[in-house]
Coordinates of C-alpha atoms in Angstrom, one line a residue:
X1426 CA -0.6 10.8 -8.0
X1427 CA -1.7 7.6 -7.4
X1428 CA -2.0 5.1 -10.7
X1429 CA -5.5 4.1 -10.0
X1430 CA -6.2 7.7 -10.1
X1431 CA -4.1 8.4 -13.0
X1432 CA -6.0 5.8 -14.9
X1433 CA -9.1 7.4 -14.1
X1434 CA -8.1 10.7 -15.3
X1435 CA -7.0 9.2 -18.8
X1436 CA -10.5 6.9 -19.2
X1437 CA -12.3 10.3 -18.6
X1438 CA -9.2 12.1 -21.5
X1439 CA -10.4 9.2 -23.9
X1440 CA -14.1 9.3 -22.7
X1441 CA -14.4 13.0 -23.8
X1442 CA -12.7 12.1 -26.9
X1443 CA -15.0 9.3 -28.1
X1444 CA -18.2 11.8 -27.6
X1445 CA -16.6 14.6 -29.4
X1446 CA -16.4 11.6 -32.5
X1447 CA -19.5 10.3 -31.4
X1448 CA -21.5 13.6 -31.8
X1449 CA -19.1 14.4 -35.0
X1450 CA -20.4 10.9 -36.6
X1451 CA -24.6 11.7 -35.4
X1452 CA -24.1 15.2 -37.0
X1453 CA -23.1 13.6 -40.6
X1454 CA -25.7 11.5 -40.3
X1455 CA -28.3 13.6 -39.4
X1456 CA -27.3 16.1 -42.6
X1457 CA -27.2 13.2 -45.0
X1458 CA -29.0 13.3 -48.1
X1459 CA -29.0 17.4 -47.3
X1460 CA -26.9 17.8 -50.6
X1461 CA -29.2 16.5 -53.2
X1462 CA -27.3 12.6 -53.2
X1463 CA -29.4 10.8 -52.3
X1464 CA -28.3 7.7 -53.6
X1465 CA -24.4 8.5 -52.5
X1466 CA -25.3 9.2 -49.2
X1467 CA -27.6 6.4 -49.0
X1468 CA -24.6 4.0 -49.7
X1469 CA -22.5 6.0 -47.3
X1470 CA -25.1 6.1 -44.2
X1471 CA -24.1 2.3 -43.4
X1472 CA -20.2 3.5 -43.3
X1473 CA -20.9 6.4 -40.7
X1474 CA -23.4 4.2 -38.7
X1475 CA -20.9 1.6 -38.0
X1476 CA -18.2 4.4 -37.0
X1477 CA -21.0 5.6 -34.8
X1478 CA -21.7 1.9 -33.5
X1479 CA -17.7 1.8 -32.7
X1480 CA -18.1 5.2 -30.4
X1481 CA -20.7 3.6 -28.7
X1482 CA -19.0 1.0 -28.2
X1483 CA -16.2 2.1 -27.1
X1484 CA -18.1 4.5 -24.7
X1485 CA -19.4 1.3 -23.1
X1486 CA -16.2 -0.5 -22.5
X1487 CA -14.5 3.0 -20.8
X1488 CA -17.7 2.7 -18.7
X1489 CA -17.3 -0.9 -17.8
X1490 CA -13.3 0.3 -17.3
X1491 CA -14.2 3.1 -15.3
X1492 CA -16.6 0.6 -13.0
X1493 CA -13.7 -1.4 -12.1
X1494 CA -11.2 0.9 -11.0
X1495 CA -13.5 3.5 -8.9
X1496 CA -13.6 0.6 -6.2
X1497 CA -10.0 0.6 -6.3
X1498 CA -9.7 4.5 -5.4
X1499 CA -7.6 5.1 -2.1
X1500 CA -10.0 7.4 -0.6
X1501 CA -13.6 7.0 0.3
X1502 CA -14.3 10.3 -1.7
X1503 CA -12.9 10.0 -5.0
X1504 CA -14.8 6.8 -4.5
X1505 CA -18.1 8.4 -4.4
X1506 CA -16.6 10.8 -7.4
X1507 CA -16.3 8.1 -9.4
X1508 CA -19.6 6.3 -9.1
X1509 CA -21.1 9.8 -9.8
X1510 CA -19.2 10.1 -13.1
X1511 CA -20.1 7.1 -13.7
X1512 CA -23.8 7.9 -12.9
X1513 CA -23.4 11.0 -15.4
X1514 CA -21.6 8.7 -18.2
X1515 CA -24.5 6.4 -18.2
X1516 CA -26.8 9.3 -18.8
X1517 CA -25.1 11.0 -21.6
X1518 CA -24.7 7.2 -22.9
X1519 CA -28.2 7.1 -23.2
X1520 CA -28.5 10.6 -24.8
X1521 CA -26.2 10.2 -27.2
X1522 CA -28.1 6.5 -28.4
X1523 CA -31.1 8.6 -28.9
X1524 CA -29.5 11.5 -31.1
X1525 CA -28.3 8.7 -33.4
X1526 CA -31.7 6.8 -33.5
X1527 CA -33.0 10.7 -34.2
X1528 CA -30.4 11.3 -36.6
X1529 CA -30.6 8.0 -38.7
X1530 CA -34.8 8.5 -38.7
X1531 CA -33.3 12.3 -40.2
X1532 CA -31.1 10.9 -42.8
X1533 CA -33.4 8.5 -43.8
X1534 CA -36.4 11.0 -44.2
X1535 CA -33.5 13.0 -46.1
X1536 CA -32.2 10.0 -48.2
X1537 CA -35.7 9.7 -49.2
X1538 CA -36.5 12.9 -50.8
X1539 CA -32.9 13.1 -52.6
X1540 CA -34.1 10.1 -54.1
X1541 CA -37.5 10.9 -55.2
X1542 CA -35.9 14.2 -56.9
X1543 CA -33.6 12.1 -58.7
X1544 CA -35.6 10.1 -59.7
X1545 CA -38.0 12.6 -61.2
X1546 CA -34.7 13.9 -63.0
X1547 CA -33.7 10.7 -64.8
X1548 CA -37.1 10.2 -65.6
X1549 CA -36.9 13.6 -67.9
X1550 CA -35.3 12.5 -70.3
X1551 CA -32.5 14.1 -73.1
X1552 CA -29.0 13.6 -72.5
X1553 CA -28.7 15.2 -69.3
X1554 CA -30.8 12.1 -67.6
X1555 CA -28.1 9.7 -70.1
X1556 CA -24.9 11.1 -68.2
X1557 CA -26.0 11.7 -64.8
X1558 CA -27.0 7.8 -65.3
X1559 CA -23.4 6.7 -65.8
X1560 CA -22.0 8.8 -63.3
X1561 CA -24.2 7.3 -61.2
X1562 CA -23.2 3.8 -62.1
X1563 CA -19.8 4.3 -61.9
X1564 CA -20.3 6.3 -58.6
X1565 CA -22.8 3.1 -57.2
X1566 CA -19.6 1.0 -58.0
X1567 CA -16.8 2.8 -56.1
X1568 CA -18.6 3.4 -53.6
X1569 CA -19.9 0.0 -52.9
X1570 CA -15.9 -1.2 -52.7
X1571 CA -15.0 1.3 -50.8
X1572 CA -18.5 0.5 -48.7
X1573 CA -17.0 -3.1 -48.3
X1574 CA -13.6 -2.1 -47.2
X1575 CA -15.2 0.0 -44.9
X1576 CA -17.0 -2.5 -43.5
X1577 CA -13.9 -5.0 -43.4
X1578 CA -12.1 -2.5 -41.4
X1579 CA -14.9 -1.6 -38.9
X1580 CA -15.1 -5.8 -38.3
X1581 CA -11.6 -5.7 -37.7
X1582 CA -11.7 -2.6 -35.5
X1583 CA -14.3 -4.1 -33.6
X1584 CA -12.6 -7.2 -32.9
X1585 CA -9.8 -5.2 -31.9
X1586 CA -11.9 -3.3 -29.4
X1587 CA -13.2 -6.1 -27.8
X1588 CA -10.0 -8.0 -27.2
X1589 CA -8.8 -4.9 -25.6
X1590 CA -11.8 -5.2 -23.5
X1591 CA -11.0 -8.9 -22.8
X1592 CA -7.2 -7.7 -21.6
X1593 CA -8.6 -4.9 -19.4
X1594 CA -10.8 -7.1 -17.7
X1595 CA -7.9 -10.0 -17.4
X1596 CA -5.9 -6.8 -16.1
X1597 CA -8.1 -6.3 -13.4
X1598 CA -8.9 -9.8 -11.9
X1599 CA -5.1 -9.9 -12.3
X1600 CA -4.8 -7.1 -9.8
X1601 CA -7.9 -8.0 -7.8
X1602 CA -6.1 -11.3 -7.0
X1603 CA -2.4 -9.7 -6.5
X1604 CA -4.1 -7.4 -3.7
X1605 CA -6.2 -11.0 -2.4
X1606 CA -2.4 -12.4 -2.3
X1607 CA -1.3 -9.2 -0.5
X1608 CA -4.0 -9.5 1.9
X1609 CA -3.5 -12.5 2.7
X1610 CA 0.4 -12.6 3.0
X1611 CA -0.2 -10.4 5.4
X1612 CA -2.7 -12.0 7.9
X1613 CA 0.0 -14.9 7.3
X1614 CA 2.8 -12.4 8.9
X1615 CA 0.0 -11.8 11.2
X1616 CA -0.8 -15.7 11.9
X1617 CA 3.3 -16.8 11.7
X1618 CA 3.7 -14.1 14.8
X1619 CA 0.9 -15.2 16.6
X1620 CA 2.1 -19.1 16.6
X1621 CA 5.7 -18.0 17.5
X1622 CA 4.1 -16.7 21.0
X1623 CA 1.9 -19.4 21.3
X1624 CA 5.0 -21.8 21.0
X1625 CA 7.0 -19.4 23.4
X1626 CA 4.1 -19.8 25.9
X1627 CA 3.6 -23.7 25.6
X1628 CA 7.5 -24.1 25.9
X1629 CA 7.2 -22.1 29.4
X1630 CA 4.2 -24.1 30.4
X1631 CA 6.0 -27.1 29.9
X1632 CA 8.7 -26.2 31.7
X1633 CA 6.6 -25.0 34.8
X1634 CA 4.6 -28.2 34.4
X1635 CA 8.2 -30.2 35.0
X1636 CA 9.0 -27.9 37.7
X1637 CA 5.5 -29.0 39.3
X1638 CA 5.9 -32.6 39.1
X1639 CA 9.4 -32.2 40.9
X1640 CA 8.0 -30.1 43.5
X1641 CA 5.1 -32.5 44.2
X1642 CA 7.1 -35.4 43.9
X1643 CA 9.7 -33.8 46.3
X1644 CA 6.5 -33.0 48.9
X1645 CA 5.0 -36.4 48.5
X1646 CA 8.4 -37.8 49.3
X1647 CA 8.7 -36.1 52.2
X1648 CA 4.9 -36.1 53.8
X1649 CA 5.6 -40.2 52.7
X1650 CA 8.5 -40.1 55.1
X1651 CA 7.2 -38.4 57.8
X1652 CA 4.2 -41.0 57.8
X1653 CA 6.5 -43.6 58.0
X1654 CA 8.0 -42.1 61.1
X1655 CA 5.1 -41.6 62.8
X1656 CA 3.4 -44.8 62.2
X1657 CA 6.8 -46.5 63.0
X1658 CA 7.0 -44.5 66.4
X1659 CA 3.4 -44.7 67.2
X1660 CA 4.6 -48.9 66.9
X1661 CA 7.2 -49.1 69.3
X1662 CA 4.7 -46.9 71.5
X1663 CA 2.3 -50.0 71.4
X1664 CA 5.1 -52.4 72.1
X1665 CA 6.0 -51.5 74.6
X1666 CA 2.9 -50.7 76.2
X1667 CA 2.2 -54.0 75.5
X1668 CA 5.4 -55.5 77.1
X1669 CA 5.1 -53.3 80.5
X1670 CA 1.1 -55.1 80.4
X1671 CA 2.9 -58.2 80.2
X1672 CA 5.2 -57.9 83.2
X1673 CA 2.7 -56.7 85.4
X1674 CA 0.3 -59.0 85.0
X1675 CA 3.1 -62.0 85.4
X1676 CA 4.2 -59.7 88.8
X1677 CA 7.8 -59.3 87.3
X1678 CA 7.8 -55.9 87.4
X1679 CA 4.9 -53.7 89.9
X1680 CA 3.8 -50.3 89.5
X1681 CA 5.8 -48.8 92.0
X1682 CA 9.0 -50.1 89.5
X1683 CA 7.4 -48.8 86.7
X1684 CA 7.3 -45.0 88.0
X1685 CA 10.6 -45.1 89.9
X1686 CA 11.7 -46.1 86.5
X1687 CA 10.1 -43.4 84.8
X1688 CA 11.1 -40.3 87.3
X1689 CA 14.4 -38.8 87.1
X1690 CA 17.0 -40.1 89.6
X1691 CA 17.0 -37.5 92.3
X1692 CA 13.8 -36.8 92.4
X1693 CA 13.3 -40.6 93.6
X1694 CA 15.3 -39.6 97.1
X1695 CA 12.5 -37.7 98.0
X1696 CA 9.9 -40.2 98.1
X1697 CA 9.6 -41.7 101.7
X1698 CA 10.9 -44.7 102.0
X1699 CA 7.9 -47.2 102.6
X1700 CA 6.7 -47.8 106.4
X1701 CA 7.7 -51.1 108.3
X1702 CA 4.8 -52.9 109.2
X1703 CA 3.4 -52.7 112.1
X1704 CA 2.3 -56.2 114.0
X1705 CA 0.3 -56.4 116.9
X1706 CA 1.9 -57.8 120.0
X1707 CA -1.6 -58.3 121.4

């Protein structure tokens, strides 16, 4: 079992325990002043009142408990089982409050009439009223210390309760945070692999982009080269145009040279040789 759900199985042990004193405390203060003591059980009402105040309060705190850890159930329906014993604990909560109001009105009402037919008793007379005086007295006085003791210990219990209350809550922002930390532990796992492949990949693009500049420089180079040919042919072209312009406008060097020069050699046997000229004898 899981320990979130473990501790919601013992809140709801503890939660059935505290009603059981709860309704054990409401039912002695609803038959107080039943017995014909009125003035005993008036000095005791303020004893089980606080031990009813402690119930409730301790009903609240295992409802505040309970609060925290049905968000931290693993599935999404012992989720929804927890809110709705949560739901039902807040409605017994408010049952039980009333009962005690009910009760204390009851006790009071009770307290009241004991009174009054005590009072009517010591106001008989004869030495009955002279002893059940004193007994009184002496009863009025132990039971006011033992009242104020009672009271100490309730402060003290109460104290106790809420510092419990104070470490429970700690408890839980303590495990709130631990699973924030976990959470976020992991989108760093998460993060850390995602930047190793992003550094994988920028080490290849650099690599590819030094594998570009070579290549382009090495085609520049080349187209660079083969400009320089060209333009440097294409030169001596012009040159010598020029030259062969040259010579045949000085009439160094005619036409008829300039193709004999440029056809192959036996292919110049074949041209006729030119004709003598012919003079008139007339």
């Amino acid at each position: 079992m899981d320990e979130v759900t473990q501790a919601v199985e013992n809140l709801k042990k503890e939660w059935s325990q505290a009603v059981s004193q709860l309704e054990e405390s409401i039912a002695a203060i609803k038959s107080c002043g039943k017995s014909g003591k009125g003035t005993e059980e008036a000095n005791s009402l303020p004893r089980l009142n606080g031990s009813a105040q402690d119930a409730l309060q301790l009903l609240k705190s295992l409802q505040f408990r309970l609060d925290l850890l049905a968000q931290q159930l693993p599935t999404f329906e012992e989720v929804q089982s927890g809110q709705a014993t949560l739901e039902s604990w807040d409605e017994q909560y408010k049952k039980l409050r009333a009962s005690l109001r009910n009760a204390n009105l009851q006790a009071k009402e009770n307290i009241r009439k004991a009174a009054q037919e005590e009072r009517e008793l010591l106001l008989g007379g004869g030495e009955e009223s002279t002893i059940r005086r004193r007994n009184l007295q002496t009863k009025a006085g132990m039971t006011s210390a033992a009242e104020s003791i009672t009271e100490s210990l309730r402060r003290s219990r109460q104290m106790m309760v809420q510092e419990v209350e104070r470490s429970a809550s700690t408890l839980a922002t303590f495990d709130e945070s631990t699973s924030v930390l976990r959470k976020a532990e992991g989108e760093y796992q998460g993060h850390r692999s995602l930047l190793m492949r992003t550094r994988g990949l920028l080490s290849t693009m650099q690599r590819q982009d030094v594998l570009d500049r070579v290549i382009l420089t090495v085609g520049f180079t080349i187209f660079s080269l083969a400009v320089l040919y060209v333009v440097s042919r294409r030169i001596g072209l012009l040159t010598l145009q020029r030259k062969l312009a040259d010579a045949i406008r000085s009439g160094s060097l005619s036409a008829e040279d300039i193709v004999a020069k440029a056809q192959p050699g036996p292919a110049a046997a074949n041209v006729p040789a030119p004709a003598p000229p012919i003079y008139d004898e007339l």
